[in-house]
Amino acid sequence: MSFFGDYSEESRPVTWFGTHPIYVANILVMVHVALMVLTSLVIAAYAGKGIGLGNPILRQLTYNSAEIIGYFKIWQIVTYSYVEPASIGFAVQMFFFYQFGPEVEKALGRKRFLMIYFASPICVGLLLLLMSSVFGGIFRAGPNDVVWGVFIAAATLYPNSQFFVFNITIKVVVWIILAIYTLVCLMLNDWPGLVALWTACAVGYYGVRATGWGGETLWIVEKWNNWKLEREAKKRHMHVVREKAADQSMDAILDKISREGMGSLTPAEKAALERGRANLLKRDKKP
């Protein structure tokens, strides 16, 4: 049974475990948990050096703006989301992801869900690269940005749904948690963390709104769609104009043939006649 309600059959599970449907979001939770165990073991193997520069393996995967720019380690913009040791915070994040991830996937479809999933850390990583010119080296690790993107997407889809057994809507919970996180970042002067938080939220929100969920389609998406329609209309208009010009050219050639015979045609006119014949055959084949 769905946490929020029933869905169309467009977004089906990847597989089933007995009677339990398995979605991509569920598989991603298992991937994060497996990598959390691996990360913890790597930290233990290197005498508790953590996930910073002292760990020769994890330093290649965690986000380090200096190394991304200086050594072109662009993979860190994605891989930092998968580097997280065991912690209570990680367990809470995976619980939220497990509960809300499948709902976003079922509502928007697998491709849109994965777009939000990957776009959240990528957009955060790119913005932090720009901020590093002001704040110096920026270090980041963990699935926090991914979870926020998916959580906000779920809240945008179903803002008035009840938050578990509590008599409170999900949109209220989101604003409370966002307010607390924002105050913590301001208190610690953690400006990169604040930017990362709101960037991930923006990705989740606009990833849903761009589809038309939660109200009218975003104006920028509407403008894009209108531009595509106008472009297609112009193409069709030009196609009609070209066909009309080709028909007029064909009429002139046929008149010349009726007056002077085929031998009077120039090579260019013969080529035009052949093209016209081919176009007429194409038109006849169209339904």
Coordinates of C-alpha atoms in Angstrom, one line a residue:
M1 CA 0.0 0.0 0.0
S2 CA 1.3 3.4 -0.9
F3 CA 2.1 5.9 1.9
F4 CA 0.2 8.7 0.1
G5 CA -2.3 6.9 -2.1
D6 CA -2.8 5.0 -5.3
Y7 CA -0.9 5.7 -8.5
S8 CA -1.2 5.0 -12.2
E9 CA 0.5 2.0 -13.7
E10 CA 3.0 4.2 -15.5
S11 CA 5.6 3.8 -12.7
R12 CA 5.9 0.1 -11.9
P13 CA 8.4 -1.6 -9.5
V14 CA 11.7 -2.8 -10.9
T15 CA 11.1 -6.2 -9.3
W16 CA 9.3 -7.8 -6.3
F17 CA 10.5 -9.3 -3.1
G18 CA 7.7 -11.7 -2.3
T19 CA 4.7 -9.3 -2.1
H20 CA 6.8 -6.2 -1.5
P21 CA 7.5 -4.0 -4.6
I22 CA 11.1 -2.9 -5.1
Y23 CA 11.6 0.5 -6.7
V24 CA 14.8 2.2 -7.8
A25 CA 14.6 4.3 -4.7
N26 CA 14.7 1.1 -2.5
I27 CA 17.7 -0.2 -4.4
L28 CA 19.5 3.2 -3.9
V29 CA 18.8 2.9 -0.1
M30 CA 20.5 -0.5 -0.1
V31 CA 23.4 1.0 -2.1
H32 CA 23.9 3.8 0.4
V33 CA 23.7 1.4 3.3
A34 CA 26.2 -0.9 1.7
L35 CA 28.6 1.9 1.0
M36 CA 28.1 3.3 4.6
V37 CA 29.4 -0.1 5.9
L38 CA 32.3 -0.1 3.5
T39 CA 33.2 3.5 4.4
S40 CA 33.1 2.7 8.1
L41 CA 35.4 -0.3 7.5
V42 CA 37.9 1.8 5.4
I43 CA 38.0 4.4 8.3
A44 CA 38.6 1.6 10.8
A45 CA 41.4 0.1 8.5
Y46 CA 43.2 3.4 8.5
A47 CA 43.3 3.8 12.3
G48 CA 40.3 6.2 12.5
K49 CA 41.7 8.9 10.1
G50 CA 38.1 9.8 9.1
I51 CA 37.0 10.7 5.7
G52 CA 39.3 13.8 5.3
L53 CA 42.7 14.2 3.6
G54 CA 44.3 11.8 6.0
N55 CA 42.5 8.8 4.4
P56 CA 44.1 7.9 1.1
I57 CA 41.1 6.1 -0.3
L58 CA 38.1 8.2 0.8
R59 CA 39.9 11.5 0.0
Q60 CA 39.6 10.4 -3.7
L61 CA 35.8 10.2 -3.4
T62 CA 34.8 13.0 -1.0
Y63 CA 34.1 16.5 -2.2
N64 CA 37.2 18.7 -2.1
S65 CA 36.9 21.9 -4.2
A66 CA 40.7 22.4 -4.2
E67 CA 41.3 18.9 -5.7
I68 CA 38.4 19.2 -8.2
I69 CA 39.9 22.4 -9.6
G70 CA 43.5 21.7 -9.1
Y71 CA 43.6 18.0 -10.1
F72 CA 40.4 17.9 -12.2
K73 CA 38.8 15.3 -10.0
I74 CA 35.3 16.0 -11.3
W75 CA 33.9 12.7 -10.2
Q76 CA 33.9 14.0 -6.6
I77 CA 30.8 16.1 -7.6
V78 CA 28.8 12.9 -7.6
T79 CA 30.7 10.4 -5.4
Y80 CA 30.7 12.6 -2.3
S81 CA 27.1 11.6 -1.7
Y82 CA 28.1 8.0 -1.2
V83 CA 30.8 8.6 1.4
E84 CA 29.3 8.5 4.9
P85 CA 30.3 6.5 8.0
A86 CA 27.8 4.9 10.4
S87 CA 25.9 7.5 12.4
I88 CA 22.4 8.2 13.8
G89 CA 22.1 11.0 11.3
F90 CA 22.7 8.6 8.4
A91 CA 20.1 6.3 9.7
V92 CA 17.5 9.1 9.9
Q93 CA 18.4 10.2 6.3
M94 CA 18.0 6.7 4.9
F95 CA 14.6 6.3 6.8
F96 CA 13.4 9.5 5.1
F97 CA 14.7 8.4 1.7
Y98 CA 13.2 4.9 2.1
Q99 CA 9.8 6.4 2.9
F100 CA 9.6 9.3 0.4
G101 CA 11.8 8.2 -2.4
P102 CA 9.5 5.5 -3.8
E103 CA 6.5 7.9 -3.6
V104 CA 8.4 10.5 -5.8
E105 CA 9.4 7.7 -8.2
K106 CA 5.8 6.4 -8.5
A107 CA 4.4 9.9 -9.0
L108 CA 6.9 11.3 -11.5
G109 CA 8.3 8.2 -13.0
R110 CA 11.7 6.6 -12.8
K111 CA 13.6 9.0 -15.1
R112 CA 12.3 12.2 -13.4
F113 CA 13.1 10.7 -10.0
L114 CA 16.7 9.9 -11.0
M115 CA 17.0 13.3 -12.5
I116 CA 16.2 14.9 -9.1
Y117 CA 18.4 12.3 -7.4
F118 CA 21.5 13.1 -9.4
A119 CA 20.9 16.8 -10.1
S120 CA 20.8 17.6 -6.4
P121 CA 24.4 16.8 -5.6
I122 CA 25.6 17.9 -9.0
C123 CA 24.0 21.4 -8.7
V124 CA 25.3 21.7 -5.1
G125 CA 28.8 20.7 -6.2
L126 CA 29.0 23.2 -9.1
L127 CA 27.7 26.0 -6.9
L128 CA 30.2 25.2 -4.2
L129 CA 33.0 25.3 -6.8
L130 CA 32.0 28.9 -7.5
M131 CA 31.9 29.7 -3.8
S132 CA 35.3 28.2 -3.2
S133 CA 36.9 31.3 -4.9
V134 CA 35.6 33.3 -2.0
F135 CA 35.6 30.8 1.0
G136 CA 38.6 28.8 0.0
G137 CA 38.7 25.0 0.0
I138 CA 35.3 23.4 0.6
F139 CA 35.0 19.9 1.9
R140 CA 31.7 17.9 1.7
A141 CA 30.6 14.3 2.1
G142 CA 27.4 12.3 2.7
P143 CA 23.9 11.9 1.1
N144 CA 22.4 15.0 2.8
D145 CA 21.9 16.8 -0.5
V146 CA 20.3 13.8 -2.2
V147 CA 17.9 13.3 0.7
W148 CA 16.9 16.9 0.8
G149 CA 16.2 17.0 -2.9
V150 CA 13.9 13.9 -2.7
F151 CA 12.3 15.0 0.5
I152 CA 11.3 18.4 -0.9
A153 CA 10.1 16.8 -4.1
A154 CA 7.7 14.6 -2.0
A155 CA 6.6 17.6 0.0
T156 CA 5.9 19.5 -3.3
L157 CA 3.9 16.6 -4.6
Y158 CA 1.8 16.1 -1.5
P159 CA 2.1 19.2 0.8
N160 CA -1.1 18.5 2.7
S161 CA -0.5 14.8 3.4
Q162 CA -0.2 13.8 7.0
F163 CA 3.3 13.2 8.3
F164 CA 3.2 9.6 9.5
V165 CA 1.1 9.2 12.6
F166 CA 1.5 12.9 13.7
N167 CA -1.4 15.2 13.2
I168 CA 0.7 17.6 11.1
T169 CA 1.1 18.1 7.3
I170 CA 4.3 17.4 5.5
K171 CA 4.7 21.0 4.4
V172 CA 4.7 22.2 8.0
V173 CA 7.4 19.6 8.9
V174 CA 9.5 20.7 6.0
W175 CA 9.4 24.3 7.0
I176 CA 10.2 23.5 10.6
I177 CA 13.2 21.3 9.7
L178 CA 14.4 23.9 7.1
A179 CA 14.2 26.7 9.7
I180 CA 16.3 24.7 12.2
Y181 CA 18.9 23.7 9.6
T182 CA 19.1 27.3 8.4
L183 CA 19.6 28.6 11.9
V184 CA 22.3 26.1 12.6
C185 CA 24.2 27.1 9.4
L186 CA 23.9 30.8 10.3
M187 CA 25.0 30.1 13.9
L188 CA 28.1 28.3 12.6
N189 CA 28.7 30.7 9.8
D190 CA 28.5 27.7 7.5
W191 CA 27.7 29.5 4.3
P192 CA 28.6 26.6 2.0
G193 CA 26.3 24.4 4.0
L194 CA 23.5 26.9 3.8
V195 CA 23.9 27.2 0.0
A196 CA 24.0 23.4 -0.3
L197 CA 20.8 23.0 1.7
W198 CA 18.7 25.5 -0.3
T199 CA 20.2 24.4 -3.6
A200 CA 19.1 20.8 -3.0
C201 CA 15.7 22.0 -1.9
A202 CA 15.4 24.1 -5.1
V203 CA 16.3 21.1 -7.3
G204 CA 13.6 19.0 -5.6
Y205 CA 11.0 21.7 -5.8
Y206 CA 11.6 22.8 -9.4
G207 CA 12.1 19.2 -10.5
V208 CA 8.5 18.6 -9.6
R209 CA 7.0 21.9 -10.6
A210 CA 8.6 21.7 -14.1
T211 CA 6.2 18.7 -14.7
G212 CA 3.1 20.8 -13.9
W213 CA 2.5 19.1 -10.5
G214 CA 1.5 21.4 -7.6
G215 CA -0.1 24.1 -9.8
E216 CA 0.4 25.6 -13.2
T217 CA 3.5 24.9 -15.1
L218 CA 6.5 27.1 -14.3
W219 CA 6.7 30.1 -16.5
I220 CA 10.2 29.3 -17.8
V221 CA 9.0 25.8 -18.8
E222 CA 5.9 27.4 -20.4
K223 CA 8.1 29.8 -22.3
W224 CA 10.2 27.0 -23.5
N225 CA 7.2 25.0 -24.7
N226 CA 5.8 28.0 -26.4
W227 CA 9.1 28.6 -28.2
K228 CA 9.2 25.0 -29.4
L229 CA 5.6 25.3 -30.7
E230 CA 6.4 28.6 -32.5
R231 CA 9.5 27.1 -34.0
E232 CA 7.6 24.0 -35.2
A233 CA 4.9 26.3 -36.7
K234 CA 7.5 28.3 -38.5
K235 CA 9.1 25.1 -39.9
R236 CA 5.7 23.9 -41.1
H237 CA 5.0 27.3 -42.7
M238 CA 8.4 27.3 -44.5
H239 CA 7.7 23.7 -45.6
V240 CA 4.3 24.8 -47.1
V241 CA 6.0 27.8 -48.8
R242 CA 8.7 25.6 -50.3
E243 CA 6.1 23.1 -51.5
K244 CA 4.2 25.9 -53.2
A245 CA 7.3 27.3 -54.8
A246 CA 8.2 23.7 -56.0
D247 CA 4.7 23.3 -57.4
Q248 CA 5.0 26.5 -59.3
S249 CA 8.4 25.5 -60.7
M250 CA 7.0 22.2 -61.8
D251 CA 4.1 23.9 -63.6
A252 CA 6.5 26.0 -65.5
I253 CA 8.6 22.9 -66.5
L254 CA 5.5 21.0 -67.5
D255 CA 4.4 23.9 -69.7
K256 CA 7.7 24.0 -71.4
I257 CA 7.5 20.2 -72.1
S258 CA 4.1 20.5 -73.6
R259 CA 5.3 23.3 -75.9
E260 CA 8.8 22.2 -76.8
G261 CA 9.2 18.6 -75.7
M262 CA 11.5 16.8 -73.2
G263 CA 14.5 17.6 -75.3
S264 CA 14.2 21.3 -74.6
L265 CA 14.8 20.9 -70.9
T266 CA 18.2 22.0 -69.4
P267 CA 20.1 19.7 -67.0
A268 CA 18.9 21.8 -64.1
E269 CA 15.3 21.6 -65.2
K270 CA 15.5 17.8 -65.6
A271 CA 16.9 17.6 -62.0
A272 CA 14.1 19.8 -60.7
L273 CA 11.6 17.6 -62.6
E274 CA 13.1 14.5 -61.0
R275 CA 13.0 16.0 -57.5
G276 CA 9.4 17.1 -58.1
R277 CA 8.4 13.6 -59.1
A278 CA 10.1 12.1 -56.0
N279 CA 8.3 14.6 -53.7
L280 CA 4.9 13.8 -55.3
L281 CA 5.6 10.1 -54.6
K282 CA 6.4 10.9 -50.9
R283 CA 3.2 12.9 -50.6
D284 CA 1.1 10.0 -52.0
K285 CA 2.6 7.6 -49.5
K286 CA 1.6 9.8 -46.5
P287 CA -1.6 8.7 -44.8

